[in-house]
């Protein structure tokens, strides 16, 4: 029986077309290299409504990335680098320190945030055919470990990562990291012991794709992810998109005791989007179950999980993630692309999400709801081409009996980004 299964598996893989070797097309270490600079001005303000002190941070960031090509031959070698610098423009004593903002880490001198911040990283890499093995500074963007790129500077890890694209439509990723550098600090002392992960995504055809991943954060939790996406086009610039994302997590016993919570969690979301020309209508449902809420992100030395600040690929994640214990939530969203009205590059998205059934120490039916709005504009041509302006406003309200799970308030985010490509 095992022999028959092996033959079947071999036949299936033999029938899948292989990708042309990227390494054989290498032009050289310098010839294929790129140097890019991103200027990012970012501001986040949170006006809390439960007596907590309001928080706000504003900064100017400079992110320079160098990506080399690979040396020629059957095995190619290369090196990448990143340099980040940020200046604090606002958010001094008393206004910084919100975990969800985290532009500049507070010091031990009464809460004063750093006035500026400089970080550097390098990565050595090796490529055979379409498989790359790298060690050093890593910024993965995977559903099971997604380094945060949504604030001023970038979150990163140190370790080994393997990415393979040998078969058309199939991407395999695996890694072992031993350090996490928070986005708001230049030191490598976030407390992460180790994080291992692996999985794959596959594009079955033009309409259907799927992904499976798993991770293990030492002494914290293990997590599994399943994602599926279906895209059905219709005539007249219309299509239907169905997106499923789900996580299953189990916390380490000591970590769960420290947080005074249970160990198991399953959370999933199903979103359906109907796209008609410049209009996008979306409905989504998200369900959380188990003996604890969904845990992700944060830093180990602050009782976080350490698996990346964006490791929540779920439909109802805006300011609130709607990830409380046993919480269920519904979303209605509308998006408008103004290009069809003579304003290319301008878009607007609004969403309303309502959650209930949140279990806390006070109740088993806590509630929250959020109204989200975002306007974005990208310059299409001229000297400022690709300059992006993004303004986001959220109104979040949380019932009093769920205050130990989440905090309500009003949030404003304003980002201006200007990318340059030197070569």
Short mmCIF file of C-alpha atoms in Angstrom, two decimals:
data_model
loop_
_atom_site.label_atom_id
_atom_site.label_comp_id
_atom_site.label_asym_id
_atom_site.label_seq_id
_atom_site.Cartn_x
_atom_site.Cartn_y
_atom_site.Cartn_z
CA UNK A 1 0.00 0.00 0.00
CA UNK A 2 2.80 2.45 0.89
CA UNK A 3 4.50 1.65 -2.41
CA UNK A 4 1.29 2.36 -4.33
CA UNK A 5 0.82 5.69 -2.52
CA UNK A 6 4.41 6.64 -3.30
CA UNK A 7 3.89 5.86 -6.98
CA UNK A 8 0.68 7.91 -7.04
CA UNK A 9 2.38 10.87 -5.37
CA UNK A 10 5.31 10.62 -7.78
CA UNK A 11 2.95 10.53 -10.75
CA UNK A 12 1.08 13.61 -9.50
CA UNK A 13 4.25 15.63 -9.04
CA UNK A 14 5.58 14.44 -12.40
CA UNK A 15 2.43 15.73 -14.06
CA UNK A 16 2.86 19.21 -12.54
CA UNK A 17 4.86 21.53 -14.81
CA UNK A 18 8.17 22.75 -13.43
CA UNK A 19 9.19 26.41 -13.49
CA UNK A 20 12.11 27.58 -15.61
CA UNK A 21 15.20 27.98 -13.44
CA UNK A 22 15.69 31.52 -12.17
CA UNK A 23 19.31 30.75 -11.31
CA UNK A 24 20.13 29.82 -14.89
CA UNK A 25 18.84 33.26 -15.95
CA UNK A 26 21.00 35.11 -13.41
CA UNK A 27 22.83 38.11 -14.86
CA UNK A 28 25.16 38.47 -11.90
CA UNK A 29 25.55 39.75 -8.36
CA UNK A 30 25.64 43.44 -9.32
CA UNK A 31 23.70 43.36 -12.60
CA UNK A 32 20.49 42.09 -10.94
CA UNK A 33 20.78 44.25 -7.80
CA UNK A 34 18.30 46.91 -6.64
CA UNK A 35 18.57 49.83 -4.22
CA UNK A 36 15.33 51.41 -2.99
CA UNK A 37 14.43 54.16 -0.52
CA UNK A 38 11.05 54.64 1.13
CA UNK A 39 10.19 57.91 2.87
CA UNK A 40 7.35 57.33 5.32
CA UNK A 41 5.68 60.01 7.42
CA UNK A 42 3.27 58.38 9.86
CA UNK A 43 0.84 59.62 12.51
CA UNK A 44 -1.50 57.59 14.73
CA UNK A 45 -3.75 59.11 17.40
CA UNK A 46 -6.02 57.23 19.80
CA UNK A 47 -8.66 59.02 21.85
CA UNK A 48 -9.78 56.48 24.48
CA UNK A 49 -13.24 56.71 26.03
CA UNK A 50 -12.85 54.90 29.35
CA UNK A 51 -10.63 57.30 31.28
CA UNK A 52 -7.35 56.05 29.85
CA UNK A 53 -4.82 58.65 28.79
CA UNK A 54 -4.99 59.41 25.07
CA UNK A 55 -2.01 58.28 22.99
CA UNK A 56 -0.45 59.65 19.80
CA UNK A 57 2.83 59.31 17.94
CA UNK A 58 4.18 61.04 14.84
CA UNK A 59 7.44 60.34 13.07
CA UNK A 60 9.41 60.53 9.86
CA UNK A 61 11.01 57.30 8.67
CA UNK A 62 13.67 56.50 6.06
CA UNK A 63 13.87 52.86 4.95
CA UNK A 64 16.64 51.88 2.53
CA UNK A 65 16.74 48.35 1.16
CA UNK A 66 19.43 46.78 -1.00
CA UNK A 67 18.75 43.50 -2.79
CA UNK A 68 21.62 41.97 -4.73
CA UNK A 69 21.39 39.57 -7.60
CA UNK A 70 23.02 36.15 -7.48
CA UNK A 71 26.41 35.09 -8.81
CA UNK A 72 26.23 33.01 -11.95
CA UNK A 73 26.60 29.25 -12.04
CA UNK A 74 24.60 26.25 -10.74
CA UNK A 75 24.68 27.76 -7.23
CA UNK A 76 24.30 31.51 -6.85
CA UNK A 77 25.27 33.63 -3.86
CA UNK A 78 24.14 37.09 -2.85
CA UNK A 79 23.62 39.51 0.00
CA UNK A 80 20.79 41.88 1.00
CA UNK A 81 20.82 44.80 3.39
CA UNK A 82 18.44 47.17 5.13
CA UNK A 83 19.02 50.48 6.91
CA UNK A 84 16.23 52.22 8.82
CA UNK A 85 16.19 55.60 10.51
CA UNK A 86 13.33 57.51 12.16
CA UNK A 87 12.93 60.88 13.86
CA UNK A 88 10.21 61.46 16.46
CA UNK A 89 8.12 64.51 15.62
CA UNK A 90 5.56 64.09 18.41
CA UNK A 91 4.63 61.56 21.09
CA UNK A 92 6.88 62.43 23.99
CA UNK A 93 6.37 61.79 27.67
CA UNK A 94 2.84 60.62 28.38
CA UNK A 95 1.61 60.37 24.78
CA UNK A 96 3.73 57.42 23.61
CA UNK A 97 3.59 53.86 24.85
CA UNK A 98 0.39 52.50 23.30
CA UNK A 99 1.11 48.91 22.29
CA UNK A 100 -0.85 49.25 19.09
CA UNK A 101 1.12 52.30 17.90
CA UNK A 102 4.72 51.45 18.87
CA UNK A 103 6.70 53.95 16.77
CA UNK A 104 9.36 54.68 19.41
CA UNK A 105 9.99 52.44 22.41
CA UNK A 106 9.70 54.08 25.81
CA UNK A 107 12.80 54.11 27.96
CA UNK A 108 13.13 53.41 31.67
CA UNK A 109 13.28 57.13 32.59
CA UNK A 110 9.64 57.67 33.38
CA UNK A 111 8.22 56.83 29.98
CA UNK A 112 10.23 59.13 27.72
CA UNK A 113 10.27 57.82 24.14
CA UNK A 114 13.39 57.72 22.01
CA UNK A 115 13.97 60.95 20.02
CA UNK A 116 15.27 58.99 17.04
CA UNK A 117 15.99 55.43 16.03
CA UNK A 118 18.49 53.72 13.71
CA UNK A 119 18.48 50.03 12.75
CA UNK A 120 20.54 47.95 10.34
CA UNK A 121 20.39 44.39 9.06
CA UNK A 122 21.98 42.10 6.49
CA UNK A 123 21.08 38.77 4.90
CA UNK A 124 23.29 36.23 3.14
CA UNK A 125 21.53 34.09 0.53
CA UNK A 126 22.12 31.15 -1.75
CA UNK A 127 20.03 30.01 -4.73
CA UNK A 128 19.80 26.70 -6.56
CA UNK A 129 17.34 26.68 -9.46
CA UNK A 130 14.22 28.35 -7.93
CA UNK A 131 15.04 27.64 -4.28
CA UNK A 132 16.57 30.30 -2.03
CA UNK A 133 18.17 29.61 1.35
CA UNK A 134 18.96 32.72 3.41
CA UNK A 135 20.29 33.63 6.85
CA UNK A 136 20.20 36.94 8.66
CA UNK A 137 17.63 39.73 8.80
CA UNK A 138 14.23 38.33 7.78
CA UNK A 139 10.88 40.07 7.19
CA UNK A 140 8.45 37.28 6.28
CA UNK A 141 4.93 38.08 5.06
CA UNK A 142 3.18 34.77 5.67
CA UNK A 143 -0.14 34.03 7.39
CA UNK A 144 1.63 32.15 10.18
CA UNK A 145 4.39 34.76 10.75
CA UNK A 146 3.93 38.22 9.30
CA UNK A 147 6.47 40.86 10.34
CA UNK A 148 4.69 44.16 10.90
CA UNK A 149 5.10 46.74 8.14
CA UNK A 150 2.08 48.86 9.08
CA UNK A 151 3.77 51.35 11.43
CA UNK A 152 6.74 53.72 11.06
CA UNK A 153 9.68 51.28 10.79
CA UNK A 154 9.72 47.56 10.08
CA UNK A 155 9.64 44.63 12.47
CA UNK A 156 12.20 41.92 11.68
CA UNK A 157 13.62 38.56 12.75
CA UNK A 158 17.02 36.89 12.69
CA UNK A 159 17.32 33.33 11.47
CA UNK A 160 17.23 30.94 8.52
CA UNK A 161 14.52 30.81 5.86
CA UNK A 162 13.94 28.60 2.84
CA UNK A 163 11.68 29.60 -0.08
CA UNK A 164 11.15 27.20 -2.99
CA UNK A 165 9.18 27.75 -6.22
CA UNK A 166 10.27 24.72 -8.24
CA UNK A 167 6.74 23.79 -9.39
CA UNK A 168 4.41 26.16 -11.22
CA UNK A 169 1.91 27.65 -8.77
CA UNK A 170 3.51 26.06 -5.69
CA UNK A 171 5.46 28.07 -3.12
CA UNK A 172 7.03 26.35 -0.11
CA UNK A 173 8.36 28.29 2.89
CA UNK A 174 10.11 27.10 6.03
CA UNK A 175 12.24 28.78 8.65
CA UNK A 176 13.83 28.83 12.09
CA UNK A 177 14.23 32.19 13.84
CA UNK A 178 16.03 32.89 17.11
CA UNK A 179 15.49 36.63 17.54
CA UNK A 180 12.81 39.26 17.00
CA UNK A 181 13.66 42.97 16.72
CA UNK A 182 10.69 45.16 17.57
CA UNK A 183 9.84 47.89 15.10
CA UNK A 184 10.33 50.63 17.71
CA UNK A 185 13.74 49.64 19.08
CA UNK A 186 17.30 49.11 17.84
CA UNK A 187 18.13 46.33 20.28
CA UNK A 188 17.69 42.58 19.90
CA UNK A 189 16.23 41.75 23.28
CA UNK A 190 12.52 41.12 22.73
CA UNK A 191 12.73 37.79 24.58
CA UNK A 192 12.01 35.36 21.74
CA UNK A 193 13.67 31.97 22.32
CA UNK A 194 12.90 30.39 18.95
CA UNK A 195 10.21 30.23 16.31
CA UNK A 196 9.97 27.51 13.66
CA UNK A 197 7.47 27.39 10.82
CA UNK A 198 6.69 25.73 7.52
CA UNK A 199 3.99 25.41 4.90
CA UNK A 200 2.99 26.01 1.32
CA UNK A 201 0.57 27.85 -0.93
CA UNK A 202 -0.68 26.54 -4.27
CA UNK A 203 -2.51 28.17 -7.17
CA UNK A 204 -4.65 25.30 -8.44
CA UNK A 205 -5.96 27.30 -11.41
CA UNK A 206 -6.87 30.87 -12.36
CA UNK A 207 -9.80 30.82 -9.94
CA UNK A 208 -8.81 28.77 -6.89
CA UNK A 209 -5.83 28.90 -4.53
CA UNK A 210 -5.07 27.52 -1.08
CA UNK A 211 -2.45 27.61 1.66
CA UNK A 212 -1.50 25.51 4.68
CA UNK A 213 1.04 26.59 7.33
CA UNK A 214 2.11 25.68 10.86
CA UNK A 215 4.36 27.32 13.45
CA UNK A 216 5.76 26.71 16.90
CA UNK A 217 6.92 29.51 19.22
CA UNK A 218 8.99 27.89 21.97
CA UNK A 219 7.32 28.01 25.39
CA UNK A 220 4.41 30.02 23.96
CA UNK A 221 2.14 28.26 21.47
CA UNK A 222 1.82 26.21 18.33
CA UNK A 223 -0.45 27.34 15.53
CA UNK A 224 -1.88 26.00 12.27
CA UNK A 225 -3.39 27.98 9.39
CA UNK A 226 -5.67 27.10 6.46
CA UNK A 227 -6.61 29.56 3.73
CA UNK A 228 -8.64 29.25 0.52
CA UNK A 229 -9.58 31.80 -2.12
CA UNK A 230 -12.04 31.43 -4.99
CA UNK A 231 -12.46 34.01 -7.75
CA UNK A 232 -15.36 33.69 -10.18
CA UNK A 233 -15.44 36.26 -13.02
CA UNK A 234 -18.66 37.25 -14.78
CA UNK A 235 -19.35 39.35 -17.82
CA UNK A 236 -19.40 43.13 -17.73
CA UNK A 237 -16.51 43.75 -15.29
CA UNK A 238 -18.15 41.72 -12.55
CA UNK A 239 -16.71 38.99 -10.34
CA UNK A 240 -17.32 37.16 -7.08
CA UNK A 241 -14.51 36.53 -4.59
CA UNK A 242 -14.86 34.10 -1.67
CA UNK A 243 -12.09 34.11 0.92
CA UNK A 244 -11.70 31.69 3.86
CA UNK A 245 -9.03 32.02 6.57
CA UNK A 246 -8.70 29.97 9.74
CA UNK A 247 -6.28 29.40 12.63
CA UNK A 248 -6.05 26.72 15.27
CA UNK A 249 -3.81 27.46 18.27
CA UNK A 250 -2.75 25.74 21.47
CA UNK A 251 -0.94 27.65 24.21
CA UNK A 252 1.92 26.29 26.30
CA UNK A 253 0.63 25.42 29.83
CA UNK A 254 2.96 27.84 31.63
CA UNK A 255 2.20 30.65 29.20
CA UNK A 256 -1.55 30.12 29.61
CA UNK A 257 -1.23 30.17 33.40
CA UNK A 258 0.74 33.41 33.24
CA UNK A 259 -2.06 35.01 31.23
CA UNK A 260 -4.70 33.35 33.41
CA UNK A 261 -6.51 31.92 30.40
CA UNK A 262 -7.30 28.63 28.68
CA UNK A 263 -5.08 26.92 26.13
CA UNK A 264 -7.12 26.17 23.00
CA UNK A 265 -8.45 28.46 20.30
CA UNK A 266 -9.98 28.13 16.84
CA UNK A 267 -10.85 31.22 14.83
CA UNK A 268 -12.01 31.50 11.22
CA UNK A 269 -13.57 34.01 8.84
CA UNK A 270 -15.49 33.73 5.59
CA UNK A 271 -15.77 36.80 3.36
CA UNK A 272 -17.71 37.19 0.11
CA UNK A 273 -17.00 40.15 -2.14
CA UNK A 274 -19.00 41.15 -5.20
CA UNK A 275 -17.01 43.44 -7.49
CA UNK A 276 -18.91 45.41 -10.14
CA UNK A 277 -16.73 47.76 -12.13
CA UNK A 278 -15.50 50.36 -9.57
CA UNK A 279 -17.71 49.11 -6.71
CA UNK A 280 -16.86 46.40 -4.15
CA UNK A 281 -19.54 45.05 -1.80
CA UNK A 282 -18.37 42.69 0.96
CA UNK A 283 -20.09 40.62 3.64
CA UNK A 284 -18.07 38.65 6.20
CA UNK A 285 -18.57 36.46 9.24
CA UNK A 286 -15.92 35.60 11.84
CA UNK A 287 -16.16 32.99 14.61
CA UNK A 288 -13.91 32.44 17.62
CA UNK A 289 -14.16 29.37 19.86
CA UNK A 290 -12.16 27.57 22.53
CA UNK A 291 -11.04 28.37 26.04
CA UNK A 292 -9.14 31.55 25.12
CA UNK A 293 -9.09 34.27 22.46
CA UNK A 294 -6.82 34.33 19.43
CA UNK A 295 -3.26 35.28 20.43
CA UNK A 296 -0.71 36.80 18.05
CA UNK A 297 1.96 39.51 17.79
CA UNK A 298 3.45 41.52 20.60
CA UNK A 299 6.84 40.81 22.14
CA UNK A 300 7.89 37.98 24.42
CA UNK A 301 9.32 40.24 27.13
CA UNK A 302 5.90 41.96 27.30
CA UNK A 303 3.94 38.65 27.42
CA UNK A 304 3.19 38.71 23.68
CA UNK A 305 3.54 35.69 21.43
CA UNK A 306 6.37 37.06 19.27
CA UNK A 307 5.00 35.71 15.98
CA UNK A 308 4.58 39.01 14.11
CA UNK A 309 2.35 42.04 14.46
CA UNK A 310 0.36 41.26 11.29
CA UNK A 311 -0.19 37.54 11.85
CA UNK A 312 -3.96 37.80 11.67
CA UNK A 313 -5.18 37.15 8.12
CA UNK A 314 -8.85 37.43 9.03
CA UNK A 315 -11.69 39.38 7.44
CA UNK A 316 -12.81 41.40 10.46
CA UNK A 317 -9.44 42.79 11.53
CA UNK A 318 -9.35 46.61 11.51
CA UNK A 319 -8.55 48.60 14.69
CA UNK A 320 -10.18 45.83 16.68
CA UNK A 321 -9.45 42.27 15.60
CA UNK A 322 -12.76 40.92 16.98
CA UNK A 323 -10.77 38.03 18.45
CA UNK A 324 -12.11 37.81 22.00
CA UNK A 325 -12.88 34.48 23.61
CA UNK A 326 -15.97 32.93 21.94
CA UNK A 327 -16.58 36.15 19.99
CA UNK A 328 -18.57 36.11 16.77
CA UNK A 329 -18.73 39.09 14.42
CA UNK A 330 -20.36 40.27 11.21
CA UNK A 331 -19.11 42.80 8.66
CA UNK A 332 -20.64 44.84 5.84
CA UNK A 333 -18.19 46.79 3.70
CA UNK A 334 -18.21 48.98 0.60
CA UNK A 335 -15.29 50.14 -1.53
CA UNK A 336 -15.18 52.65 -4.37
CA UNK A 337 -12.41 53.05 -6.95
CA UNK A 338 -12.67 56.59 -8.32
CA UNK A 339 -10.69 55.76 -11.47
CA UNK A 340 -13.97 55.14 -13.28
CA UNK A 341 -14.99 58.70 -12.41
CA UNK A 342 -11.91 60.35 -13.84
CA UNK A 343 -9.83 60.26 -10.63
CA UNK A 344 -7.31 57.41 -11.07
CA UNK A 345 -5.41 56.50 -7.92
CA UNK A 346 -8.16 57.58 -5.50
CA UNK A 347 -10.11 54.99 -3.49
CA UNK A 348 -12.41 54.89 -0.47
CA UNK A 349 -13.36 51.99 1.80
CA UNK A 350 -15.90 51.96 4.61
CA UNK A 351 -16.84 49.01 6.84
CA UNK A 352 -19.05 48.31 9.82
CA UNK A 353 -18.24 45.33 12.06
CA UNK A 354 -20.30 44.17 15.02
CA UNK A 355 -19.20 41.53 17.53
CA UNK A 356 -20.95 39.85 20.45
CA UNK A 357 -20.82 36.75 22.67
CA UNK A 358 -17.46 37.88 24.11
CA UNK A 359 -16.56 35.94 27.24
CA UNK A 360 -14.81 37.88 30.00
CA UNK A 361 -14.54 37.68 33.80
CA UNK A 362 -17.79 39.68 34.04
CA UNK A 363 -19.97 38.30 31.25
CA UNK A 364 -20.44 35.75 28.51
CA UNK A 365 -22.01 38.26 26.11
CA UNK A 366 -19.73 41.24 25.82
CA UNK A 367 -20.15 43.40 22.72
CA UNK A 368 -18.15 45.70 20.49
CA UNK A 369 -18.65 47.43 17.16
CA UNK A 370 -16.43 49.44 14.82
CA UNK A 371 -17.03 51.84 11.96
CA UNK A 372 -13.98 52.03 9.69
CA UNK A 373 -13.21 54.57 6.94
CA UNK A 374 -10.14 54.89 4.74
CA UNK A 375 -9.30 57.22 1.86
CA UNK A 376 -6.18 56.56 -0.22
CA UNK A 377 -4.63 58.39 -3.14
CA UNK A 378 -1.59 57.45 -5.22
CA UNK A 379 -0.09 60.00 -7.63
CA UNK A 380 -0.16 58.49 -11.11
CA UNK A 381 2.47 60.53 -12.97
CA UNK A 382 4.85 63.48 -12.79
CA UNK A 383 7.73 64.13 -10.35
CA UNK A 384 5.68 62.78 -7.41
CA UNK A 385 4.64 59.56 -9.18
CA UNK A 386 3.82 56.73 -6.72
CA UNK A 387 3.54 59.14 -3.76
CA UNK A 388 0.77 57.63 -1.60
CA UNK A 389 -1.42 59.43 0.92
CA UNK A 390 -3.61 57.36 3.25
CA UNK A 391 -6.06 58.70 5.82
CA UNK A 392 -7.92 56.28 8.10
CA UNK A 393 -10.54 56.91 10.78
CA UNK A 394 -12.09 54.32 13.10
CA UNK A 395 -14.77 54.58 15.76
CA UNK A 396 -14.69 51.63 18.19
CA UNK A 397 -17.11 51.07 21.05
CA UNK A 398 -16.81 48.26 23.60
CA UNK A 399 -19.37 47.35 26.25
CA UNK A 400 -18.33 48.00 29.85
CA UNK A 401 -18.47 44.32 30.80
CA UNK A 402 -15.85 43.53 28.12
CA UNK A 403 -13.35 46.23 29.14
CA UNK A 404 -10.75 43.68 30.27
CA UNK A 405 -10.69 42.36 26.66
CA UNK A 406 -10.64 45.59 24.64
CA UNK A 407 -10.82 49.38 24.96
CA UNK A 408 -13.01 51.65 22.83
CA UNK A 409 -12.22 55.04 21.38
CA UNK A 410 -11.59 57.01 18.20
CA UNK A 411 -8.49 56.43 16.08
CA UNK A 412 -6.90 58.50 13.30
CA UNK A 413 -4.08 57.24 11.08
CA UNK A 414 -2.38 59.46 8.48
CA UNK A 415 0.44 58.06 6.33
CA UNK A 416 2.40 59.63 3.48
CA UNK A 417 4.81 57.34 1.61
CA UNK A 418 7.18 58.22 -1.22
CA UNK A 419 9.25 55.39 -2.77
CA UNK A 420 12.44 55.97 -4.77
CA UNK A 421 14.33 53.44 -6.85
CA UNK A 422 18.04 54.28 -7.25
CA UNK A 423 18.74 51.32 -9.54
#
